[in-house]
mmCIF file of C-alpha atoms in Angstrom:
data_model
loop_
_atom_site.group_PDB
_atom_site.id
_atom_site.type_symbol
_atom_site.label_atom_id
_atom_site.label_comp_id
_atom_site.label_asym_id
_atom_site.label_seq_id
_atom_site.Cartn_x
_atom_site.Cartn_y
_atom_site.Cartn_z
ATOM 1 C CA UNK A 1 -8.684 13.997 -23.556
ATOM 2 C CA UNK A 2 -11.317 11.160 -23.463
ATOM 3 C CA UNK A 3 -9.707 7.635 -23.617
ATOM 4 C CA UNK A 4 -11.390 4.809 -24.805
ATOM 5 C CA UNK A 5 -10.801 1.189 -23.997
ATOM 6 C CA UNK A 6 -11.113 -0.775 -27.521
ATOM 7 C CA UNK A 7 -10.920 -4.705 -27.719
ATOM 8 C CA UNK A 8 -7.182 -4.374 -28.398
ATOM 9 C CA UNK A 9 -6.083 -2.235 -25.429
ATOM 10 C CA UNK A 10 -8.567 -4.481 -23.225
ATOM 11 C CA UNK A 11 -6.664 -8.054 -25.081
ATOM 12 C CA UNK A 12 -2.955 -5.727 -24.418
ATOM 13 C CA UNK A 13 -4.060 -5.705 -20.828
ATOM 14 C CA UNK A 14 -4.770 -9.221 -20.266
ATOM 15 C CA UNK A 15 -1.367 -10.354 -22.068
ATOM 16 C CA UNK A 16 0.544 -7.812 -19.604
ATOM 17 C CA UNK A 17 -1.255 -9.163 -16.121
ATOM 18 C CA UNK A 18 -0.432 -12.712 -17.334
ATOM 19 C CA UNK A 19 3.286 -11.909 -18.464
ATOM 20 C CA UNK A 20 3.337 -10.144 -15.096
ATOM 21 C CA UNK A 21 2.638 -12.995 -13.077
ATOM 22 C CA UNK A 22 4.804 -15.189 -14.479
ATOM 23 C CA UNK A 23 8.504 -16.317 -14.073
ATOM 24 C CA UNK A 24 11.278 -15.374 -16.099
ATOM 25 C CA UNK A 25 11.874 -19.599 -16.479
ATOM 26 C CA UNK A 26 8.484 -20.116 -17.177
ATOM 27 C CA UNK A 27 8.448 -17.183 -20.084
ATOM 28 C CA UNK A 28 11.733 -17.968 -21.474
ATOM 29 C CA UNK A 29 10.868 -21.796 -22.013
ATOM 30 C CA UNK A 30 7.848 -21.024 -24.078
ATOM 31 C CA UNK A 31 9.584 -18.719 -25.998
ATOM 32 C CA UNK A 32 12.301 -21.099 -26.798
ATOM 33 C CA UNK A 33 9.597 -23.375 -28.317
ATOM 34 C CA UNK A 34 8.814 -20.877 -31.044
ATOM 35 C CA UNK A 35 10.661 -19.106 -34.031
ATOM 36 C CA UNK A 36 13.162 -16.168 -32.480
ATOM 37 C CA UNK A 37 12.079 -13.368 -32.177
ATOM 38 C CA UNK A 38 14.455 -10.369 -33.809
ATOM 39 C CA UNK A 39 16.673 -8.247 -31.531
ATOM 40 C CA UNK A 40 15.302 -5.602 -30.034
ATOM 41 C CA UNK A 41 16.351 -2.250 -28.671
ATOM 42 C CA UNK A 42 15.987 -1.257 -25.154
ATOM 43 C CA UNK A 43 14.967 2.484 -24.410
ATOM 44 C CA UNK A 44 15.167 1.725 -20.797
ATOM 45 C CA UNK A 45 17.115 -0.863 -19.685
ATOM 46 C CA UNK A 46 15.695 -2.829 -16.609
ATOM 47 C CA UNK A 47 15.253 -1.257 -13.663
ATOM 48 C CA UNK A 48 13.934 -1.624 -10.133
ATOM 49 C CA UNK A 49 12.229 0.904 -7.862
ATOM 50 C CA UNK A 50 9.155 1.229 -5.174
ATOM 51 C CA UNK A 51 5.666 2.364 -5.850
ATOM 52 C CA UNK A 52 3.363 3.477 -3.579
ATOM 53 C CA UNK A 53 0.432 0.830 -2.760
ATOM 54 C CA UNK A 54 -3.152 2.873 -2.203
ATOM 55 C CA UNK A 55 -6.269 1.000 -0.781
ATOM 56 C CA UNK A 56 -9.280 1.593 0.198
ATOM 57 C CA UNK A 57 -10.983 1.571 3.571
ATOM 58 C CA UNK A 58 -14.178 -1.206 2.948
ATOM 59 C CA UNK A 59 -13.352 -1.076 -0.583
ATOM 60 C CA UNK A 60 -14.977 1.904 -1.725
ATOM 61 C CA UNK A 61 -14.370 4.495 0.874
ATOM 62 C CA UNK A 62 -11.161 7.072 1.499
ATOM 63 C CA UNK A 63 -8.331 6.081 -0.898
ATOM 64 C CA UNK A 64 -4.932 6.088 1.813
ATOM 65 C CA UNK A 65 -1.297 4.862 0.752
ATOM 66 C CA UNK A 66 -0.664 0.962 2.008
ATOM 67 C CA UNK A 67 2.538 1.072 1.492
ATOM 68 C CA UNK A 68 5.693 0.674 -0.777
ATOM 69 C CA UNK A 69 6.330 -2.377 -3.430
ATOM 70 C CA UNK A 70 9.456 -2.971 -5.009
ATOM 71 C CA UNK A 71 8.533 -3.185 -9.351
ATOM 72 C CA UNK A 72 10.870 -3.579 -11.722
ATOM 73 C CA UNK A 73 9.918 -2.406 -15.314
ATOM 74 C CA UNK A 74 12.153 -2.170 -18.599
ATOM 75 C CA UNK A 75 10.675 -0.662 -22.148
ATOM 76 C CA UNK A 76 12.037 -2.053 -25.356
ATOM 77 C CA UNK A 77 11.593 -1.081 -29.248
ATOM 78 C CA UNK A 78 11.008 -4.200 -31.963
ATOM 79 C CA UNK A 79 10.263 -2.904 -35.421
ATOM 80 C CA UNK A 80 7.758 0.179 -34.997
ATOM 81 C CA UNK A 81 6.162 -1.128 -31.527
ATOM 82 C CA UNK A 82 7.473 -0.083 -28.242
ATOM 83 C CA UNK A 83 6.713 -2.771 -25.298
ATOM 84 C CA UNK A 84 6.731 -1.705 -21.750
ATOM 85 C CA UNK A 85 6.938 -4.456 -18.823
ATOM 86 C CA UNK A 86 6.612 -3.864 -15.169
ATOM 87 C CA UNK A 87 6.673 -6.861 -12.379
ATOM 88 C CA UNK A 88 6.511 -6.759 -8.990
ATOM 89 C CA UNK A 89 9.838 -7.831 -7.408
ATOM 90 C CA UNK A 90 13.465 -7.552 -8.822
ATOM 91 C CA UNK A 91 13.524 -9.899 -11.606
ATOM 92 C CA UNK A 92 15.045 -7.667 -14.234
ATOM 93 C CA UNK A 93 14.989 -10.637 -16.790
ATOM 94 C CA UNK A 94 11.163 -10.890 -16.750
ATOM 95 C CA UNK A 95 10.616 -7.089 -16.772
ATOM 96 C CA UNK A 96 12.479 -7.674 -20.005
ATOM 97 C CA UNK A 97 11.018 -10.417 -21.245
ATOM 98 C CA UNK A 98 7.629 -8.888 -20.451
ATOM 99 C CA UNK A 99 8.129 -6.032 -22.435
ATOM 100 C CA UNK A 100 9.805 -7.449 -25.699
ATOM 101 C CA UNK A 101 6.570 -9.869 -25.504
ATOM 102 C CA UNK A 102 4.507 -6.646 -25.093
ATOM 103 C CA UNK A 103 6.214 -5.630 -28.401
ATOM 104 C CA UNK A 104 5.874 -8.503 -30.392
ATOM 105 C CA UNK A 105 2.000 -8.579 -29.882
ATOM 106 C CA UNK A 106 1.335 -5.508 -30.814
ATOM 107 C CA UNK A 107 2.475 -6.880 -34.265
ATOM 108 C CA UNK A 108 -0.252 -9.095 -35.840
ATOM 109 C CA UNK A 109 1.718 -10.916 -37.972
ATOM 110 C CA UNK A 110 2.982 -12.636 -34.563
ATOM 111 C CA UNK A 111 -0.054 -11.708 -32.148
ATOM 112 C CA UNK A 112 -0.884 -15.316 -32.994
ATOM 113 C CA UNK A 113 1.682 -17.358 -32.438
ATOM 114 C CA UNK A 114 2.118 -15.521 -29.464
ATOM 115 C CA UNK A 115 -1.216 -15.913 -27.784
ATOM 116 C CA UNK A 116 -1.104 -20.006 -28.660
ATOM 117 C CA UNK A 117 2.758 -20.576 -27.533
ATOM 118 C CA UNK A 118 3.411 -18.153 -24.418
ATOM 119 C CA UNK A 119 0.666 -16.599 -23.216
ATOM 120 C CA UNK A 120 -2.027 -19.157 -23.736
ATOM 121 C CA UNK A 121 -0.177 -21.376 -21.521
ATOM 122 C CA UNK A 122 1.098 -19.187 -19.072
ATOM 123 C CA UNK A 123 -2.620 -18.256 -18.541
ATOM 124 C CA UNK A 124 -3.973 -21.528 -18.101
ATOM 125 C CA UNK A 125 -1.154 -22.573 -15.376
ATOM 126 C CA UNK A 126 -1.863 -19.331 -13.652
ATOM 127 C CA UNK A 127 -5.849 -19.883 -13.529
ATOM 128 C CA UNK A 128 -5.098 -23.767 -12.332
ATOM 129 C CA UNK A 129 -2.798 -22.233 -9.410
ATOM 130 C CA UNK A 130 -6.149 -19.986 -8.772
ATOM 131 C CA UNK A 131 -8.383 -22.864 -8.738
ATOM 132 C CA UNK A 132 -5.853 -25.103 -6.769
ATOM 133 C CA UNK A 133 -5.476 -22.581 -4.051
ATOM 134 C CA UNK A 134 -9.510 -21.683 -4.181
ATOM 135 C CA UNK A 135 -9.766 -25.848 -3.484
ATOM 136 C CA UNK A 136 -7.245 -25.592 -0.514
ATOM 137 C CA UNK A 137 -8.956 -22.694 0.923
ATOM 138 C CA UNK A 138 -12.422 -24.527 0.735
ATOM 139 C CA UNK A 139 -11.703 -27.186 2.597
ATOM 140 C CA UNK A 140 -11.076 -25.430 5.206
ATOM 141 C CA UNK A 141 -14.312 -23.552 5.666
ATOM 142 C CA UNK A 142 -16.552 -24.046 8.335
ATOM 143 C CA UNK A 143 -20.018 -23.173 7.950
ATOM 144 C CA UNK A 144 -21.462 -21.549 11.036
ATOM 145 C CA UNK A 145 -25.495 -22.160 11.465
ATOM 146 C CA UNK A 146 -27.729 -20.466 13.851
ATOM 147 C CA UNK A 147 -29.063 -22.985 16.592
ATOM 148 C CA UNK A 148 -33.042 -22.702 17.662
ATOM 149 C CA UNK A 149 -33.414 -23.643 20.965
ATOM 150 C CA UNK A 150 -36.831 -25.255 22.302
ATOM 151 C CA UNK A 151 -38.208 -24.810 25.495
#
């Protein structure tokens, strides 16, 4: 079965690794900002297991298992979408949240309000944690020249 990535499976990606990344708090707060959302049925109810971490040796040479990570993922139903959430840890309220956000998108009547109020945001704090750490790490490079010696 050939799968194809199309624009909205590539913009459902990007809302999933932000709502991954952030807190329960953070998610919550926005949400309470906005209209509520309407209740929502869970098909599986939080829960939190281990997954198996694979790497690669050099980045592209024999795949070999890292090690476990504890993820916590929850699937909900709103309306005719389903929304799946999985985070990394044991927060079982932001596996929820995650995934009742997940379903909401997928609606276009709310993808919009969505994107502006919750994940907007939570994407722009994430990328200025990036850049803050990418600052802290800089200063601390040392650049290492070759010295010619004359005789």
């Amino acid at each position: 079965m050939d799968h194809m990535i199309t624009a909205d499976t590539e913009k459902r990606r990007r809302w999933m690794a932000v709502l991954a990344r952030a807190a329960a708090d953070e998610i919550a707060g926005l949400l309470a900002t906005l209209p509520p959302l309407p209740a929502h049925e869970r098909l599986r109810a939080p829960e939190t297991g281990l997954v198996m971490v694979r790497g690669r040796a050099g980045g592209d040479g024999a795949p070999f298992n890292l090690g476990e990570m504890t993820v916590t993922r929850c699937a909900v139903r709103l309306g005719d979408a389903v929304g799946h959430g999985y985070v990394a840890g044991r927060d079982k309220r932001q596996a929820e949240l995650a995934a009742l956000l997940d379903a909401a998108l997928q609606d276009p009547a709310r993808r919009d309000a969505l994107m502006e109020g919750v994940i907007a945001p939570l994407a722009t704090r994430q990328q200025a944690a990036r850049d803050a750490e990418a600052r802290k790490a800089a200063a601390t490079r040392v650049d290492f020249f070759a010295m010619q010696t004359t005789r």
